[in-house]
């Protein structure tokens, strides 16, 4: 349960922080777009052939695009106007960008949230054990963590993807199965191996934070009292060390969601995702046509930027509210 003091701090910080409100609006908007993508999408994201009468891609609504085509043996300029049927335009194979943007948000958030949960589940126990016991246990576990930190995240992720392959999981889309979105894909292609890989790359940060907290807490009087009353190590860590270490772990987890979204987009751009409904994959597809069809890569790129900004603003809000010793944007704005 969240204590009344924490609820009060969160509410107070939210009231005086404009950036916190902005972060919540951005994150909740993208979250809702991903959750209800089948309902909000106007076309099946895999469906091709949405082009004009000469096969040209539509630009976003309100814009025009000029291309050169061959007509009666001559090269002439053909103007393509945006249409309300495809408000964000179409790509070079005639797929609706708006619909693919919504489904790409779902993939990025799925990997970002599930990867963070998995990294937390791996890193926090390792860090708590290392910090609580110290000595050789600490040295052994932290040397393993140092080895992981010696490699850049993307390089390590690519090495692990090369070793494990691209494993995907088909999850039934309950909205489509229930009949609320006819004509949409009935399954969600979840990049499970990407999720595992990003967790294996990022668990170290949780381990280091949890270790530092456990080292500070293990000598507190309430821990000594519990130990003197006969509580075993597992009970002490579960009831005393972990609950008092949660604040920095929660803040770190929020920020890591943004980092994992970036890492997943990078892997998708390089072709390791296992699904074509990803913002990174869309940027890769639009890379070669950036000069003529800039919207293909730019729109998913904006989605990535907004997601990262929104999550980071949420992390700043939680940090300022949960840790009174840190002066953040909200504290500065109160003066």
mmCIF file of N, CA and C in Angstrom, residues 199-260:
data_model
loop_
_atom_site.group_PDB
_atom_site.id
_atom_site.type_symbol
_atom_site.label_atom_id
_atom_site.label_comp_id
_atom_site.label_asym_id
_atom_site.label_seq_id
_atom_site.Cartn_x
_atom_site.Cartn_y
_atom_site.Cartn_z
ATOM 1 N N UNK A 199 16.410 -6.871 -21.034
ATOM 2 C CA UNK A 199 16.460 -7.078 -19.585
ATOM 3 C C UNK A 199 17.845 -7.536 -19.149
ATOM 4 N N UNK A 200 18.456 -8.428 -19.923
ATOM 5 C CA UNK A 200 19.797 -8.909 -19.608
ATOM 6 C C UNK A 200 20.840 -7.804 -19.730
ATOM 7 N N UNK A 201 20.547 -6.815 -20.578
ATOM 8 C CA UNK A 201 21.474 -5.703 -20.754
ATOM 9 C C UNK A 201 21.339 -4.674 -19.634
ATOM 10 N N UNK A 202 20.125 -4.489 -19.107
ATOM 11 C CA UNK A 202 19.865 -3.377 -18.182
ATOM 12 C C UNK A 202 19.713 -3.781 -16.718
ATOM 13 N N UNK A 203 19.713 -5.086 -16.391
ATOM 14 C CA UNK A 203 19.507 -5.489 -15.001
ATOM 15 C C UNK A 203 20.612 -4.968 -14.082
ATOM 16 N N UNK A 204 21.785 -4.712 -14.663
ATOM 17 C CA UNK A 204 22.945 -4.297 -13.858
ATOM 18 C C UNK A 204 22.658 -3.003 -13.115
ATOM 19 N N UNK A 205 21.943 -2.073 -13.751
ATOM 20 C CA UNK A 205 21.677 -0.797 -13.108
ATOM 21 C C UNK A 205 20.800 -0.966 -11.871
ATOM 22 N N UNK A 206 19.844 -1.851 -11.953
ATOM 23 C CA UNK A 206 19.006 -2.130 -10.784
ATOM 24 C C UNK A 206 19.821 -2.808 -9.683
ATOM 25 N N UNK A 207 20.721 -3.684 -10.088
ATOM 26 C CA UNK A 207 21.554 -4.369 -9.095
ATOM 27 C C UNK A 207 22.433 -3.378 -8.339
ATOM 28 N N UNK A 208 23.006 -2.429 -9.036
ATOM 29 C CA UNK A 208 23.895 -1.473 -8.388
ATOM 30 C C UNK A 208 23.124 -0.544 -7.447
ATOM 31 N N UNK A 209 21.949 -0.109 -7.856
ATOM 32 C CA UNK A 209 21.147 0.753 -6.986
ATOM 33 C C UNK A 209 20.678 -0.018 -5.756
ATOM 34 N N UNK A 210 20.177 -1.241 -5.965
ATOM 35 C CA UNK A 210 19.714 -2.049 -4.835
ATOM 36 C C UNK A 210 20.862 -2.387 -3.889
ATOM 37 N N UNK A 211 22.036 -2.632 -4.422
ATOM 38 C CA UNK A 211 23.201 -2.929 -3.583
ATOM 39 C C UNK A 211 23.529 -1.749 -2.683
ATOM 40 N N UNK A 212 23.546 -0.547 -3.258
ATOM 41 C CA UNK A 212 23.851 0.636 -2.461
ATOM 42 C C UNK A 212 22.852 0.860 -1.343
ATOM 43 N N UNK A 213 21.571 0.640 -1.643
ATOM 44 C CA UNK A 213 20.546 0.796 -0.612
ATOM 45 C C UNK A 213 20.688 -0.265 0.480
ATOM 46 N N UNK A 214 20.951 -1.511 0.062
ATOM 47 C CA UNK A 214 21.088 -2.590 1.050
ATOM 48 C C UNK A 214 22.288 -2.361 1.960
ATOM 49 N N UNK A 215 23.379 -1.843 1.425
ATOM 50 C CA UNK A 215 24.563 -1.569 2.242
ATOM 51 C C UNK A 215 24.261 -0.492 3.283
ATOM 52 N N UNK A 216 23.420 0.481 2.925
ATOM 53 C CA UNK A 216 23.089 1.553 3.866
ATOM 54 C C UNK A 216 22.090 1.094 4.918
ATOM 55 N N UNK A 217 21.240 0.126 4.565
ATOM 56 C CA UNK A 217 20.165 -0.278 5.467
ATOM 57 C C UNK A 217 20.578 -1.411 6.401
ATOM 58 N N UNK A 218 21.521 -2.249 5.988
ATOM 59 C CA UNK A 218 21.811 -3.467 6.751
ATOM 60 C C UNK A 218 22.289 -3.201 8.177
ATOM 61 N N UNK A 219 22.812 -2.009 8.450
ATOM 62 C CA UNK A 219 23.299 -1.683 9.794
ATOM 63 C C UNK A 219 22.347 -0.786 10.573
ATOM 64 N N UNK A 220 21.136 -0.591 10.047
ATOM 65 C CA UNK A 220 20.150 0.216 10.763
ATOM 66 C C UNK A 220 19.672 -0.522 12.015
ATOM 67 N N UNK A 221 19.189 0.226 12.987
ATOM 68 C CA UNK A 221 18.796 -0.359 14.267
ATOM 69 C C UNK A 221 17.639 -1.356 14.115
ATOM 70 N N UNK A 222 16.673 -1.056 13.253
ATOM 71 C CA UNK A 222 15.541 -1.972 13.118
ATOM 72 C C UNK A 222 15.963 -3.295 12.476
ATOM 73 N N UNK A 223 16.988 -3.252 11.635
ATOM 74 C CA UNK A 223 17.509 -4.496 11.066
ATOM 75 C C UNK A 223 18.230 -5.302 12.139
ATOM 76 N N UNK A 224 19.030 -4.626 12.957
ATOM 77 C CA UNK A 224 19.723 -5.311 14.051
ATOM 78 C C UNK A 224 18.715 -5.900 15.034
ATOM 79 N N UNK A 225 17.629 -5.168 15.300
ATOM 80 C CA UNK A 225 16.613 -5.667 16.221
ATOM 81 C C UNK A 225 15.943 -6.923 15.671
ATOM 82 N N UNK A 226 15.612 -6.898 14.376
ATOM 83 C CA UNK A 226 14.996 -8.075 13.759
ATOM 84 C C UNK A 226 15.934 -9.270 13.802
ATOM 85 N N UNK A 227 17.219 -9.006 13.577
ATOM 86 C CA UNK A 227 18.204 -10.086 13.613
ATOM 87 C C UNK A 227 18.333 -10.663 15.019
ATOM 88 N N UNK A 228 18.299 -9.800 16.020
ATOM 89 C CA UNK A 228 18.430 -10.264 17.408
ATOM 90 C C UNK A 228 17.209 -11.061 17.866
ATOM 91 N N UNK A 229 16.069 -10.814 17.221
ATOM 92 C CA UNK A 229 14.850 -11.548 17.556
ATOM 93 C C UNK A 229 14.751 -12.885 16.831
ATOM 94 N N UNK A 230 15.764 -13.212 16.067
ATOM 95 C CA UNK A 230 15.819 -14.518 15.416
ATOM 96 C C UNK A 230 15.329 -14.546 13.987
ATOM 97 N N UNK A 231 15.045 -13.400 13.361
ATOM 98 C CA UNK A 231 14.597 -13.382 11.973
ATOM 99 C C UNK A 231 15.729 -13.818 11.056
ATOM 100 N N UNK A 232 15.426 -14.655 10.082
ATOM 101 C CA UNK A 232 16.471 -15.104 9.166
ATOM 102 C C UNK A 232 16.750 -14.036 8.110
ATOM 103 N N UNK A 233 17.793 -14.276 7.333
ATOM 104 C CA UNK A 233 18.221 -13.268 6.349
ATOM 105 C C UNK A 233 17.142 -12.998 5.306
ATOM 106 N N UNK A 234 16.480 -14.045 4.834
ATOM 107 C CA UNK A 234 15.457 -13.867 3.801
ATOM 108 C C UNK A 234 14.314 -12.994 4.311
ATOM 109 N N UNK A 235 13.900 -13.225 5.553
ATOM 110 C CA UNK A 235 12.818 -12.437 6.137
ATOM 111 C C UNK A 235 13.221 -10.981 6.305
ATOM 112 N N UNK A 236 14.458 -10.756 6.770
ATOM 113 C CA UNK A 236 14.930 -9.381 6.963
ATOM 114 C C UNK A 236 14.976 -8.635 5.634
ATOM 115 N N UNK A 237 15.483 -9.294 4.597
ATOM 116 C CA UNK A 237 15.559 -8.631 3.294
ATOM 117 C C UNK A 237 14.168 -8.370 2.717
ATOM 118 N N UNK A 238 13.239 -9.297 2.935
ATOM 119 C CA UNK A 238 11.899 -9.140 2.383
ATOM 120 C C UNK A 238 11.084 -8.099 3.126
ATOM 121 N N UNK A 239 11.181 -8.060 4.443
ATOM 122 C CA UNK A 239 10.331 -7.190 5.251
ATOM 123 C C UNK A 239 10.955 -5.844 5.599
ATOM 124 N N UNK A 240 12.275 -5.751 5.555
ATOM 125 C CA UNK A 240 12.925 -4.521 6.002
ATOM 126 C C UNK A 240 13.804 -3.876 4.916
ATOM 127 N N UNK A 241 14.676 -4.663 4.300
ATOM 128 C CA UNK A 241 15.628 -4.084 3.344
ATOM 129 C C UNK A 241 14.925 -3.678 2.048
ATOM 130 N N UNK A 242 14.151 -4.597 1.464
ATOM 131 C CA UNK A 242 13.489 -4.294 0.190
ATOM 132 C C UNK A 242 12.508 -3.131 0.293
ATOM 133 N N UNK A 243 11.570 -3.119 1.249
ATOM 134 C CA UNK A 243 10.614 -1.989 1.310
ATOM 135 C C UNK A 243 11.292 -0.637 1.462
ATOM 136 N N UNK A 244 12.405 -0.591 2.196
ATOM 137 C CA UNK A 244 13.089 0.686 2.398
ATOM 138 C C UNK A 244 14.048 1.034 1.264
ATOM 139 N N UNK A 245 14.117 0.168 0.254
ATOM 140 C CA UNK A 245 14.967 0.438 -0.917
ATOM 141 C C UNK A 245 14.150 0.782 -2.146
ATOM 142 N N UNK A 246 12.837 0.806 -2.033
ATOM 143 C CA UNK A 246 11.984 0.901 -3.207
ATOM 144 C C UNK A 246 12.007 2.253 -3.900
ATOM 145 N N UNK A 247 12.196 3.339 -3.143
ATOM 146 C CA UNK A 247 12.110 4.665 -3.756
ATOM 147 C C UNK A 247 13.074 4.846 -4.926
ATOM 148 N N UNK A 248 14.387 4.664 -4.761
ATOM 149 C CA UNK A 248 15.275 4.825 -5.923
ATOM 150 C C UNK A 248 15.048 3.770 -6.994
ATOM 151 N N UNK A 249 14.595 2.575 -6.592
ATOM 152 C CA UNK A 249 14.342 1.524 -7.582
ATOM 153 C C UNK A 249 13.164 1.911 -8.468
ATOM 154 N N UNK A 250 12.109 2.458 -7.879
ATOM 155 C CA UNK A 250 10.945 2.882 -8.656
ATOM 156 C C UNK A 250 11.315 3.998 -9.626
ATOM 157 N N UNK A 251 12.076 4.965 -9.142
ATOM 158 C CA UNK A 251 12.497 6.073 -10.008
ATOM 159 C C UNK A 251 13.355 5.557 -11.159
ATOM 160 N N UNK A 252 14.308 4.664 -10.841
ATOM 161 C CA UNK A 252 15.166 4.099 -11.882
ATOM 162 C C UNK A 252 14.345 3.305 -12.888
ATOM 163 N N UNK A 253 13.373 2.527 -12.411
ATOM 164 C CA UNK A 253 12.543 1.732 -13.318
ATOM 165 C C UNK A 253 11.787 2.625 -14.296
ATOM 166 N N UNK A 254 11.294 3.757 -13.810
ATOM 167 C CA UNK A 254 10.571 4.679 -14.691
ATOM 168 C C UNK A 254 11.478 5.198 -15.800
ATOM 169 N N UNK A 255 12.677 5.592 -15.423
ATOM 170 C CA UNK A 255 13.613 6.122 -16.407
ATOM 171 C C UNK A 255 14.083 5.027 -17.367
ATOM 172 N N UNK A 256 14.236 3.802 -16.860
ATOM 173 C CA UNK A 256 14.707 2.705 -17.704
ATOM 174 C C UNK A 256 13.694 2.327 -18.776
ATOM 175 N N UNK A 257 12.417 2.597 -18.546
ATOM 176 C CA UNK A 257 11.430 2.340 -19.597
ATOM 177 C C UNK A 257 11.786 3.116 -20.856
ATOM 178 N N UNK A 258 12.180 4.370 -20.683
ATOM 179 C CA UNK A 258 12.578 5.185 -21.835
ATOM 180 C C UNK A 258 13.834 4.630 -22.493
ATOM 181 N N UNK A 259 14.808 4.212 -21.683
ATOM 182 C CA UNK A 259 16.049 3.664 -22.239
ATOM 183 C C UNK A 259 15.774 2.382 -23.023
ATOM 184 N N UNK A 260 14.874 1.550 -22.524
ATOM 185 C CA UNK A 260 14.570 0.288 -23.206
ATOM 186 C C UNK A 260 13.782 0.542 -24.488
#
